[in-house]
Amino acid sequence: MLSLGGFETPSPVTPEDAAYATARARMLREQIVARGITNLRVLKAMGRVPRHEFVPAELRSRAYEDGPLPIGHGQTISQPYIVAFMTEALDPKPTDRVLEVGTGSGYQAAVLAGLVAEVWSIELVEPLARRAETALQRLGFTHVKVRCGDGHLGWPEAAPFDAIIVTCAPEEVPRALVDQLKPGGRMIIPVGSQWGNQELVLLRKTPAGLEKRAVLPVRFVPMLRGT
């Protein structure tokens, strides 16, 4: 096992695995820990997930770079730090059932899978949904369920959820997602227009109403509607 600041990553079994493991350890140290992510469970989860398996083959050498990468169909895999930041802000618990809106590559779902009991993930673009589902199953993330659909509608038959994470930006928080949160549930979501300002917003559903707090300026692809 490779040790890094109190957590470990899986031992590589081939020279190629070793190169990726080294890049992943550097990513964790220089991009994530150095920027203040301290949740040990999140760090362990990101240390275990092979990010290179979730990017197109021609971009695998760049999988651990400090930035987003294109995955086709006008979509991206988020910057590693943003994945870590959003995951830590969501404060995932081992017993949580989590809804993800915007499966994309499947990487965020894989990170969550190491932290919670169930992940339900929605992707509007069908080829991305099928590709992510195949990658997640192949890598053993069997408690992640993926469907193709409009994220504005959530996944009502699987609700309520302990937490919701949204990886594309609507102009305002969809009401259906709020309705599908359990009392006390948390949501992390980028909000804003495609061409204007966007803020990452952390919400908590309380008896007194919905608490909202802007936590980080961001730039995400827009949250599109199904036809």
JSON list of C-alpha atoms in Angstrom, two decimals:
[
{"chain": "A", "resi": 1, "resn": "MET", "atom": "CA", "xyz": [0.00, 0.00, 0.00]},
{"chain": "A", "resi": 2, "resn": "LEU", "atom": "CA", "xyz": [1.10, 3.59, -0.64]},
{"chain": "A", "resi": 3, "resn": "SER", "atom": "CA", "xyz": [0.77, 5.77, 2.46]},
{"chain": "A", "resi": 4, "resn": "LEU", "atom": "CA", "xyz": [0.05, 9.48, 2.28]},
{"chain": "A", "resi": 5, "resn": "GLY", "atom": "CA", "xyz": [-0.56, 11.60, 5.34]},
{"chain": "A", "resi": 6, "resn": "GLY", "atom": "CA", "xyz": [-2.39, 8.93, 7.34]},
{"chain": "A", "resi": 7, "resn": "PHE", "atom": "CA", "xyz": [-4.34, 7.24, 4.54]},
{"chain": "A", "resi": 8, "resn": "GLU", "atom": "CA", "xyz": [-3.42, 4.60, 2.00]},
{"chain": "A", "resi": 9, "resn": "THR", "atom": "CA", "xyz": [-3.99, 3.89, -1.67]},
{"chain": "A", "resi": 10, "resn": "PRO", "atom": "CA", "xyz": [-4.13, 0.40, -3.23]},
{"chain": "A", "resi": 11, "resn": "SER", "atom": "CA", "xyz": [-0.82, -1.27, -4.07]},
{"chain": "A", "resi": 12, "resn": "PRO", "atom": "CA", "xyz": [-0.05, -1.19, -7.82]},
{"chain": "A", "resi": 13, "resn": "VAL", "atom": "CA", "xyz": [0.31, -4.55, -9.59]},
{"chain": "A", "resi": 14, "resn": "THR", "atom": "CA", "xyz": [1.82, -3.43, -12.93]},
{"chain": "A", "resi": 15, "resn": "PRO", "atom": "CA", "xyz": [4.22, -0.65, -13.96]},
{"chain": "A", "resi": 16, "resn": "GLU", "atom": "CA", "xyz": [1.29, 1.21, -15.52]},
{"chain": "A", "resi": 17, "resn": "ASP", "atom": "CA", "xyz": [-0.68, 0.85, -12.28]},
{"chain": "A", "resi": 18, "resn": "ALA", "atom": "CA", "xyz": [2.34, 2.15, -10.38]},
{"chain": "A", "resi": 19, "resn": "ALA", "atom": "CA", "xyz": [2.54, 5.24, -12.59]},
{"chain": "A", "resi": 20, "resn": "TYR", "atom": "CA", "xyz": [-1.15, 5.98, -12.08]},
{"chain": "A", "resi": 21, "resn": "ALA", "atom": "CA", "xyz": [-0.85, 5.35, -8.32]},
{"chain": "A", "resi": 22, "resn": "THR", "atom": "CA", "xyz": [2.03, 7.83, -8.12]},
{"chain": "A", "resi": 23, "resn": "ALA", "atom": "CA", "xyz": [0.03, 10.41, -10.07]},
{"chain": "A", "resi": 24, "resn": "ARG", "atom": "CA", "xyz": [-3.00, 9.83, -7.83]},
{"chain": "A", "resi": 25, "resn": "ALA", "atom": "CA", "xyz": [-0.93, 10.26, -4.67]},
{"chain": "A", "resi": 26, "resn": "ARG", "atom": "CA", "xyz": [0.49, 13.50, -6.07]},
{"chain": "A", "resi": 27, "resn": "MET", "atom": "CA", "xyz": [-3.02, 14.67, -6.93]},
{"chain": "A", "resi": 28, "resn": "LEU", "atom": "CA", "xyz": [-4.18, 14.04, -3.37]},
{"chain": "A", "resi": 29, "resn": "ARG", "atom": "CA", "xyz": [-1.15, 15.73, -1.81]},
{"chain": "A", "resi": 30, "resn": "GLU", "atom": "CA", "xyz": [-0.76, 18.77, -4.07]},
{"chain": "A", "resi": 31, "resn": "GLN", "atom": "CA", "xyz": [-4.28, 19.50, -5.31]},
{"chain": "A", "resi": 32, "resn": "ILE", "atom": "CA", "xyz": [-6.53, 18.38, -2.46]},
{"chain": "A", "resi": 33, "resn": "VAL", "atom": "CA", "xyz": [-4.78, 18.19, 0.92]},
{"chain": "A", "resi": 34, "resn": "ALA", "atom": "CA", "xyz": [-2.77, 21.33, 0.13]},
{"chain": "A", "resi": 35, "resn": "ARG", "atom": "CA", "xyz": [-6.02, 23.24, -0.49]},
{"chain": "A", "resi": 36, "resn": "GLY", "atom": "CA", "xyz": [-7.52, 22.34, 2.85]},
{"chain": "A", "resi": 37, "resn": "ILE", "atom": "CA", "xyz": [-9.54, 19.14, 2.37]},
{"chain": "A", "resi": 38, "resn": "THR", "atom": "CA", "xyz": [-9.22, 17.30, 5.68]},
{"chain": "A", "resi": 39, "resn": "ASN", "atom": "CA", "xyz": [-12.01, 14.69, 5.80]},
{"chain": "A", "resi": 40, "resn": "LEU", "atom": "CA", "xyz": [-10.07, 11.44, 6.07]},
{"chain": "A", "resi": 41, "resn": "ARG", "atom": "CA", "xyz": [-12.92, 9.33, 4.64]},
{"chain": "A", "resi": 42, "resn": "VAL", "atom": "CA", "xyz": [-13.08, 11.55, 1.54]},
{"chain": "A", "resi": 43, "resn": "LEU", "atom": "CA", "xyz": [-9.31, 11.41, 1.09]},
{"chain": "A", "resi": 44, "resn": "LYS", "atom": "CA", "xyz": [-9.32, 7.62, 1.38]},
{"chain": "A", "resi": 45, "resn": "ALA", "atom": "CA", "xyz": [-12.15, 7.30, -1.13]},
{"chain": "A", "resi": 46, "resn": "MET", "atom": "CA", "xyz": [-10.39, 9.50, -3.66]},
{"chain": "A", "resi": 47, "resn": "GLY", "atom": "CA", "xyz": [-7.17, 7.60, -3.08]},
{"chain": "A", "resi": 48, "resn": "ARG", "atom": "CA", "xyz": [-8.88, 4.35, -4.00]},
{"chain": "A", "resi": 49, "resn": "VAL", "atom": "CA", "xyz": [-10.80, 5.39, -7.11]},
{"chain": "A", "resi": 50, "resn": "PRO", "atom": "CA", "xyz": [-8.85, 5.04, -10.39]},
{"chain": "A", "resi": 51, "resn": "ARG", "atom": "CA", "xyz": [-9.76, 8.37, -12.00]},
{"chain": "A", "resi": 52, "resn": "HIS", "atom": "CA", "xyz": [-8.01, 7.36, -15.23]},
{"chain": "A", "resi": 53, "resn": "GLU", "atom": "CA", "xyz": [-10.68, 4.68, -15.77]},
{"chain": "A", "resi": 54, "resn": "PHE", "atom": "CA", "xyz": [-13.33, 7.40, -16.10]},
{"chain": "A", "resi": 55, "resn": "VAL", "atom": "CA", "xyz": [-11.76, 9.51, -18.85]},
{"chain": "A", "resi": 56, "resn": "PRO", "atom": "CA", "xyz": [-11.44, 8.74, -22.58]},
{"chain": "A", "resi": 57, "resn": "ALA", "atom": "CA", "xyz": [-8.50, 6.47, -23.36]},
{"chain": "A", "resi": 58, "resn": "GLU", "atom": "CA", "xyz": [-6.65, 9.20, -25.25]},
{"chain": "A", "resi": 59, "resn": "LEU", "atom": "CA", "xyz": [-6.72, 11.44, -22.14]},
{"chain": "A", "resi": 60, "resn": "ARG", "atom": "CA", "xyz": [-5.69, 8.92, -19.51]},
{"chain": "A", "resi": 61, "resn": "SER", "atom": "CA", "xyz": [-2.19, 10.37, -19.22]},
{"chain": "A", "resi": 62, "resn": "ARG", "atom": "CA", "xyz": [-3.87, 13.63, -18.09]},
{"chain": "A", "resi": 63, "resn": "ALA", "atom": "CA", "xyz": [-6.39, 12.04, -15.69]},
{"chain": "A", "resi": 64, "resn": "TYR", "atom": "CA", "xyz": [-4.72, 13.36, -12.54]},
{"chain": "A", "resi": 65, "resn": "GLU", "atom": "CA", "xyz": [-4.07, 16.89, -13.77]},
{"chain": "A", "resi": 66, "resn": "ASP", "atom": "CA", "xyz": [-5.39, 19.90, -11.86]},
{"chain": "A", "resi": 67, "resn": "GLY", "atom": "CA", "xyz": [-8.38, 20.67, -14.04]},
{"chain": "A", "resi": 68, "resn": "PRO", "atom": "CA", "xyz": [-11.49, 19.32, -15.77]},
{"chain": "A", "resi": 69, "resn": "LEU", "atom": "CA", "xyz": [-11.25, 17.14, -18.88]},
{"chain": "A", "resi": 70, "resn": "PRO", "atom": "CA", "xyz": [-13.69, 16.64, -21.77]},
{"chain": "A", "resi": 71, "resn": "ILE", "atom": "CA", "xyz": [-15.60, 13.33, -21.83]},
{"chain": "A", "resi": 72, "resn": "GLY", "atom": "CA", "xyz": [-17.62, 13.94, -24.99]},
{"chain": "A", "resi": 73, "resn": "HIS", "atom": "CA", "xyz": [-21.08, 15.30, -25.77]},
{"chain": "A", "resi": 74, "resn": "GLY", "atom": "CA", "xyz": [-20.07, 18.75, -24.47]},
{"chain": "A", "resi": 75, "resn": "GLN", "atom": "CA", "xyz": [-19.57, 17.42, -20.92]},
{"chain": "A", "resi": 76, "resn": "THR", "atom": "CA", "xyz": [-16.55, 17.23, -18.61]},
{"chain": "A", "resi": 77, "resn": "ILE", "atom": "CA", "xyz": [-15.16, 15.31, -15.66]},
{"chain": "A", "resi": 78, "resn": "SER", "atom": "CA", "xyz": [-14.74, 17.87, -12.87]},
{"chain": "A", "resi": 79, "resn": "GLN", "atom": "CA", "xyz": [-11.42, 19.06, -11.49]},
{"chain": "A", "resi": 80, "resn": "PRO", "atom": "CA", "xyz": [-10.26, 16.69, -8.69]},
{"chain": "A", "resi": 81, "resn": "TYR", "atom": "CA", "xyz": [-10.31, 19.47, -6.09]},
{"chain": "A", "resi": 82, "resn": "ILE", "atom": "CA", "xyz": [-13.93, 20.35, -6.92]},
{"chain": "A", "resi": 83, "resn": "VAL", "atom": "CA", "xyz": [-14.94, 16.68, -6.53]},
{"chain": "A", "resi": 84, "resn": "ALA", "atom": "CA", "xyz": [-13.21, 16.58, -3.15]},
{"chain": "A", "resi": 85, "resn": "PHE", "atom": "CA", "xyz": [-14.65, 19.93, -2.04]},
{"chain": "A", "resi": 86, "resn": "MET", "atom": "CA", "xyz": [-18.23, 19.02, -2.97]},
{"chain": "A", "resi": 87, "resn": "THR", "atom": "CA", "xyz": [-17.94, 15.59, -1.39]},
{"chain": "A", "resi": 88, "resn": "GLU", "atom": "CA", "xyz": [-16.56, 16.95, 1.87]},
{"chain": "A", "resi": 89, "resn": "ALA", "atom": "CA", "xyz": [-19.20, 19.70, 1.97]},
{"chain": "A", "resi": 90, "resn": "LEU", "atom": "CA", "xyz": [-21.95, 17.10, 1.54]},
{"chain": "A", "resi": 91, "resn": "ASP", "atom": "CA", "xyz": [-20.69, 15.36, 4.71]},
{"chain": "A", "resi": 92, "resn": "PRO", "atom": "CA", "xyz": [-21.63, 11.84, 3.52]},
{"chain": "A", "resi": 93, "resn": "LYS", "atom": "CA", "xyz": [-22.44, 9.21, 6.15]},
{"chain": "A", "resi": 94, "resn": "PRO", "atom": "CA", "xyz": [-21.99, 5.42, 5.78]},
{"chain": "A", "resi": 95, "resn": "THR", "atom": "CA", "xyz": [-25.75, 4.82, 5.97]},
{"chain": "A", "resi": 96, "resn": "ASP", "atom": "CA", "xyz": [-26.73, 7.57, 3.52]},
{"chain": "A", "resi": 97, "resn": "ARG", "atom": "CA", "xyz": [-28.74, 7.13, 0.35]},
{"chain": "A", "resi": 98, "resn": "VAL", "atom": "CA", "xyz": [-27.46, 9.76, -2.07]},
{"chain": "A", "resi": 99, "resn": "LEU", "atom": "CA", "xyz": [-28.88, 11.12, -5.32]},
{"chain": "A", "resi": 100, "resn": "GLU", "atom": "CA", "xyz": [-26.40, 12.42, -7.89]},
{"chain": "A", "resi": 101, "resn": "VAL", "atom": "CA", "xyz": [-27.66, 14.58, -10.75]},
{"chain": "A", "resi": 102, "resn": "GLY", "atom": "CA", "xyz": [-25.24, 14.56, -13.66]},
{"chain": "A", "resi": 103, "resn": "THR", "atom": "CA", "xyz": [-23.49, 11.18, -13.78]},
{"chain": "A", "resi": 104, "resn": "GLY", "atom": "CA", "xyz": [-21.10, 12.32, -16.50]},
{"chain": "A", "resi": 105, "resn": "SER", "atom": "CA", "xyz": [-18.10, 10.01, -16.46]},
{"chain": "A", "resi": 106, "resn": "GLY", "atom": "CA", "xyz": [-19.21, 8.19, -13.29]},
{"chain": "A", "resi": 107, "resn": "TYR", "atom": "CA", "xyz": [-16.19, 9.36, -11.28]},
{"chain": "A", "resi": 108, "resn": "GLN", "atom": "CA", "xyz": [-18.10, 11.34, -8.64]},
{"chain": "A", "resi": 109, "resn": "ALA", "atom": "CA", "xyz": [-20.49, 8.41, -8.19]},
{"chain": "A", "resi": 110, "resn": "ALA", "atom": "CA", "xyz": [-17.51, 6.09, -7.68]},
{"chain": "A", "resi": 111, "resn": "VAL", "atom": "CA", "xyz": [-16.05, 8.37, -5.00]},
{"chain": "A", "resi": 112, "resn": "LEU", "atom": "CA", "xyz": [-19.41, 8.52, -3.23]},
{"chain": "A", "resi": 113, "resn": "ALA", "atom": "CA", "xyz": [-19.77, 4.74, -3.47]},
{"chain": "A", "resi": 114, "resn": "GLY", "atom": "CA", "xyz": [-16.86, 4.38, -1.06]},
{"chain": "A", "resi": 115, "resn": "LEU", "atom": "CA", "xyz": [-18.58, 6.62, 1.47]},
{"chain": "A", "resi": 116, "resn": "VAL", "atom": "CA", "xyz": [-22.31, 5.83, 1.52]},
{"chain": "A", "resi": 117, "resn": "ALA", "atom": "CA", "xyz": [-24.75, 2.93, 1.40]},
{"chain": "A", "resi": 118, "resn": "GLU", "atom": "CA", "xyz": [-26.42, 3.66, -1.96]},
{"chain": "A", "resi": 119, "resn": "VAL", "atom": "CA", "xyz": [-25.88, 6.04, -4.87]},
{"chain": "A", "resi": 120, "resn": "TRP", "atom": "CA", "xyz": [-28.64, 6.81, -7.38]},
{"chain": "A", "resi": 121, "resn": "SER", "atom": "CA", "xyz": [-27.28, 8.73, -10.36]},
{"chain": "A", "resi": 122, "resn": "ILE", "atom": "CA", "xyz": [-29.12, 10.43, -13.24]},
{"chain": "A", "resi": 123, "resn": "GLU", "atom": "CA", "xyz": [-27.60, 11.44, -16.59]},
{"chain": "A", "resi": 124, "resn": "LEU", "atom": "CA", "xyz": [-29.50, 13.17, -19.40]},
{"chain": "A", "resi": 125, "resn": "VAL", "atom": "CA", "xyz": [-27.09, 12.13, -22.18]},
{"chain": "A", "resi": 126, "resn": "GLU", "atom": "CA", "xyz": [-27.78, 8.46, -22.84]},
{"chain": "A", "resi": 127, "resn": "PRO", "atom": "CA", "xyz": [-24.34, 7.47, -24.25]},
{"chain": "A", "resi": 128, "resn": "LEU", "atom": "CA", "xyz": [-22.67, 8.95, -21.15]},
{"chain": "A", "resi": 129, "resn": "ALA", "atom": "CA", "xyz": [-25.12, 7.17, -18.84]},
{"chain": "A", "resi": 130, "resn": "ARG", "atom": "CA", "xyz": [-24.45, 3.81, -20.47]},
{"chain": "A", "resi": 131, "resn": "ARG", "atom": "CA", "xyz": [-20.67, 4.34, -20.54]},
{"chain": "A", "resi": 132, "resn": "ALA", "atom": "CA", "xyz": [-20.59, 5.38, -16.88]},
{"chain": "A", "resi": 133, "resn": "GLU", "atom": "CA", "xyz": [-22.78, 2.45, -15.85]},
{"chain": "A", "resi": 134, "resn": "THR", "atom": "CA", "xyz": [-20.48, 0.03, -17.67]},
{"chain": "A", "resi": 135, "resn": "ALA", "atom": "CA", "xyz": [-17.36, 1.50, -16.05]},
{"chain": "A", "resi": 136, "resn": "LEU", "atom": "CA", "xyz": [-18.89, 1.47, -12.57]},
{"chain": "A", "resi": 137, "resn": "GLN", "atom": "CA", "xyz": [-20.01, -2.16, -12.88]},
{"chain": "A", "resi": 138, "resn": "ARG", "atom": "CA", "xyz": [-16.67, -3.25, -14.33]},
{"chain": "A", "resi": 139, "resn": "LEU", "atom": "CA", "xyz": [-14.81, -1.66, -11.42]},
{"chain": "A", "resi": 140, "resn": "GLY", "atom": "CA", "xyz": [-17.08, -3.24, -8.80]},
{"chain": "A", "resi": 141, "resn": "PHE", "atom": "CA", "xyz": [-19.22, -0.26, -7.75]},
{"chain": "A", "resi": 142, "resn": "THR", "atom": "CA", "xyz": [-22.31, -2.42, -7.66]},
{"chain": "A", "resi": 143, "resn": "HIS", "atom": "CA", "xyz": [-24.35, -0.26, -5.26]},
{"chain": "A", "resi": 144, "resn": "VAL", "atom": "CA", "xyz": [-24.46, 2.63, -7.75]},
{"chain": "A", "resi": 145, "resn": "LYS", "atom": "CA", "xyz": [-27.63, 2.74, -9.86]},
{"chain": "A", "resi": 146, "resn": "VAL", "atom": "CA", "xyz": [-27.60, 4.79, -13.06]},
{"chain": "A", "resi": 147, "resn": "ARG", "atom": "CA", "xyz": [-30.54, 5.93, -15.16]},
{"chain": "A", "resi": 148, "resn": "CYS", "atom": "CA", "xyz": [-30.92, 8.16, -18.19]},
{"chain": "A", "resi": 149, "resn": "GLY", "atom": "CA", "xyz": [-33.32, 11.01, -17.49]},
{"chain": "A", "resi": 150, "resn": "ASP", "atom": "CA", "xyz": [-33.96, 14.67, -16.71]},
{"chain": "A", "resi": 151, "resn": "GLY", "atom": "CA", "xyz": [-32.21, 15.61, -13.48]},
{"chain": "A", "resi": 152, "resn": "HIS", "atom": "CA", "xyz": [-34.68, 18.43, -12.82]},
{"chain": "A", "resi": 153, "resn": "LEU", "atom": "CA", "xyz": [-37.19, 15.69, -11.95]},
{"chain": "A", "resi": 154, "resn": "GLY", "atom": "CA", "xyz": [-34.93, 13.77, -9.60]},
{"chain": "A", "resi": 155, "resn": "TRP", "atom": "CA", "xyz": [-35.65, 10.09, -8.94]},
{"chain": "A", "resi": 156, "resn": "PRO", "atom": "CA", "xyz": [-39.03, 10.20, -7.15]},
{"chain": "A", "resi": 157, "resn": "GLU", "atom": "CA", "xyz": [-39.57, 6.45, -6.83]},
{"chain": "A", "resi": 158, "resn": "ALA", "atom": "CA", "xyz": [-36.26, 6.12, -4.95]},
{"chain": "A", "resi": 159, "resn": "ALA", "atom": "CA", "xyz": [-36.78, 9.18, -2.73]},
{"chain": "A", "resi": 160, "resn": "PRO", "atom": "CA", "xyz": [-36.36, 10.41, -0.09]},
{"chain": "A", "resi": 161, "resn": "PHE", "atom": "CA", "xyz": [-32.59, 10.88, -0.02]},
{"chain": "A", "resi": 162, "resn": "ASP", "atom": "CA", "xyz": [-30.26, 11.78, 2.82]},
{"chain": "A", "resi": 163, "resn": "ALA", "atom": "CA", "xyz": [-28.16, 13.90, 0.47]},
{"chain": "A", "resi": 164, "resn": "ILE", "atom": "CA", "xyz": [-28.18, 15.18, -3.11]},
{"chain": "A", "resi": 165, "resn": "ILE", "atom": "CA", "xyz": [-25.18, 16.26, -5.16]},
{"chain": "A", "resi": 166, "resn": "VAL", "atom": "CA", "xyz": [-25.63, 18.09, -8.44]},
{"chain": "A", "resi": 167, "resn": "THR", "atom": "CA", "xyz": [-22.75, 18.34, -10.92]},
{"chain": "A", "resi": 168, "resn": "CYS", "atom": "CA", "xyz": [-24.34, 20.65, -13.50]},
{"chain": "A", "resi": 169, "resn": "ALA", "atom": "CA", "xyz": [-25.71, 24.14, -12.99]},
{"chain": "A", "resi": 170, "resn": "PRO", "atom": "CA", "xyz": [-29.41, 25.07, -13.10]},
{"chain": "A", "resi": 171, "resn": "GLU", "atom": "CA", "xyz": [-30.36, 28.73, -12.91]},
{"chain": "A", "resi": 172, "resn": "GLU", "atom": "CA", "xyz": [-32.29, 27.98, -9.73]},
{"chain": "A", "resi": 173, "resn": "VAL", "atom": "CA", "xyz": [-32.60, 24.98, -7.42]},
{"chain": "A", "resi": 174, "resn": "PRO", "atom": "CA", "xyz": [-35.17, 22.52, -8.86]},
{"chain": "A", "resi": 175, "resn": "ARG", "atom": "CA", "xyz": [-38.18, 22.17, -6.56]},
{"chain": "A", "resi": 176, "resn": "ALA", "atom": "CA", "xyz": [-38.40, 18.43, -7.18]},
{"chain": "A", "resi": 177, "resn": "LEU", "atom": "CA", "xyz": [-34.91, 17.93, -5.74]},
{"chain": "A", "resi": 178, "resn": "VAL", "atom": "CA", "xyz": [-35.80, 19.85, -2.58]},
{"chain": "A", "resi": 179, "resn": "ASP", "atom": "CA", "xyz": [-38.96, 17.78, -2.22]},
{"chain": "A", "resi": 180, "resn": "GLN", "atom": "CA", "xyz": [-36.93, 14.56, -2.50]},
{"chain": "A", "resi": 181, "resn": "LEU", "atom": "CA", "xyz": [-34.60, 15.47, 0.38]},
{"chain": "A", "resi": 182, "resn": "LYS", "atom": "CA", "xyz": [-35.29, 13.95, 3.78]},
{"chain": "A", "resi": 183, "resn": "PRO", "atom": "CA", "xyz": [-35.82, 16.32, 6.71]},
{"chain": "A", "resi": 184, "resn": "GLY", "atom": "CA", "xyz": [-32.32, 17.27, 7.80]},
{"chain": "A", "resi": 185, "resn": "GLY", "atom": "CA", "xyz": [-30.98, 16.31, 4.36]},
{"chain": "A", "resi": 186, "resn": "ARG", "atom": "CA", "xyz": [-28.15, 18.15, 2.60]},
{"chain": "A", "resi": 187, "resn": "MET", "atom": "CA", "xyz": [-27.71, 19.26, -1.00]},
{"chain": "A", "resi": 188, "resn": "ILE", "atom": "CA", "xyz": [-24.66, 20.68, -2.76]},
{"chain": "A", "resi": 189, "resn": "ILE", "atom": "CA", "xyz": [-25.46, 22.32, -6.10]},
{"chain": "A", "resi": 190, "resn": "PRO", "atom": "CA", "xyz": [-23.94, 24.90, -8.47]},
{"chain": "A", "resi": 191, "resn": "VAL", "atom": "CA", "xyz": [-26.49, 27.61, -9.27]},
{"chain": "A", "resi": 192, "resn": "GLY", "atom": "CA", "xyz": [-26.33, 30.29, -11.95]},
{"chain": "A", "resi": 193, "resn": "SER", "atom": "CA", "xyz": [-26.51, 30.94, -15.66]},
{"chain": "A", "resi": 194, "resn": "GLN", "atom": "CA", "xyz": [-24.25, 29.42, -18.29]},
{"chain": "A", "resi": 195, "resn": "TRP", "atom": "CA", "xyz": [-22.77, 32.82, -19.18]},
{"chain": "A", "resi": 196, "resn": "GLY", "atom": "CA", "xyz": [-23.03, 34.63, -15.83]},
{"chain": "A", "resi": 197, "resn": "ASN", "atom": "CA", "xyz": [-21.87, 34.01, -12.29]},
{"chain": "A", "resi": 198, "resn": "GLN", "atom": "CA", "xyz": [-22.31, 30.61, -10.66]},
{"chain": "A", "resi": 199, "resn": "GLU", "atom": "CA", "xyz": [-22.04, 29.79, -6.96]},
{"chain": "A", "resi": 200, "resn": "LEU", "atom": "CA", "xyz": [-21.75, 26.41, -5.32]},
{"chain": "A", "resi": 201, "resn": "VAL", "atom": "CA", "xyz": [-24.57, 26.41, -2.79]},
{"chain": "A", "resi": 202, "resn": "LEU", "atom": "CA", "xyz": [-24.93, 24.16, 0.26]},
{"chain": "A", "resi": 203, "resn": "LEU", "atom": "CA", "xyz": [-28.52, 23.59, 1.38]},
{"chain": "A", "resi": 204, "resn": "ARG", "atom": "CA", "xyz": [-29.98, 21.90, 4.44]},
{"chain": "A", "resi": 205, "resn": "LYS", "atom": "CA", "xyz": [-33.65, 21.01, 4.86]},
{"chain": "A", "resi": 206, "resn": "THR", "atom": "CA", "xyz": [-34.75, 22.07, 8.35]},
{"chain": "A", "resi": 207, "resn": "PRO", "atom": "CA", "xyz": [-38.12, 22.27, 10.13]},
{"chain": "A", "resi": 208, "resn": "ALA", "atom": "CA", "xyz": [-37.91, 26.04, 9.75]},
{"chain": "A", "resi": 209, "resn": "GLY", "atom": "CA", "xyz": [-37.29, 25.85, 6.00]},
{"chain": "A", "resi": 210, "resn": "LEU", "atom": "CA", "xyz": [-34.40, 25.54, 3.58]},
{"chain": "A", "resi": 211, "resn": "GLU", "atom": "CA", "xyz": [-31.07, 26.90, 4.79]},
{"chain": "A", "resi": 212, "resn": "LYS", "atom": "CA", "xyz": [-28.84, 28.11, 1.93]},
{"chain": "A", "resi": 213, "resn": "ARG", "atom": "CA", "xyz": [-25.19, 29.10, 1.99]},
{"chain": "A", "resi": 214, "resn": "ALA", "atom": "CA", "xyz": [-22.97, 30.00, -0.96]},
{"chain": "A", "resi": 215, "resn": "VAL", "atom": "CA", "xyz": [-19.61, 28.31, -0.44]},
{"chain": "A", "resi": 216, "resn": "LEU", "atom": "CA", "xyz": [-17.54, 28.72, -3.62]},
{"chain": "A", "resi": 217, "resn": "PRO", "atom": "CA", "xyz": [-17.64, 30.50, -7.00]},
{"chain": "A", "resi": 218, "resn": "VAL", "atom": "CA", "xyz": [-17.57, 27.84, -9.74]},
{"chain": "A", "resi": 219, "resn": "ARG", "atom": "CA", "xyz": [-18.08, 27.18, -13.44]},
{"chain": "A", "resi": 220, "resn": "PHE", "atom": "CA", "xyz": [-20.12, 24.10, -14.41]},
{"chain": "A", "resi": 221, "resn": "VAL", "atom": "CA", "xyz": [-21.82, 23.00, -17.60]},
{"chain": "A", "resi": 222, "resn": "PRO", "atom": "CA", "xyz": [-25.52, 23.97, -17.62]},
{"chain": "A", "resi": 223, "resn": "MET", "atom": "CA", "xyz": [-28.19, 21.61, -16.32]},
{"chain": "A", "resi": 224, "resn": "LEU", "atom": "CA", "xyz": [-30.18, 20.75, -19.46]},
{"chain": "A", "resi": 225, "resn": "ARG", "atom": "CA", "xyz": [-33.79, 19.65, -19.66]},
{"chain": "A", "resi": 226, "resn": "GLY", "atom": "CA", "xyz": [-35.01, 16.49, -21.34]},
{"chain": "A", "resi": 227, "resn": "THR", "atom": "CA", "xyz": [-37.22, 16.72, -24.40]}
]
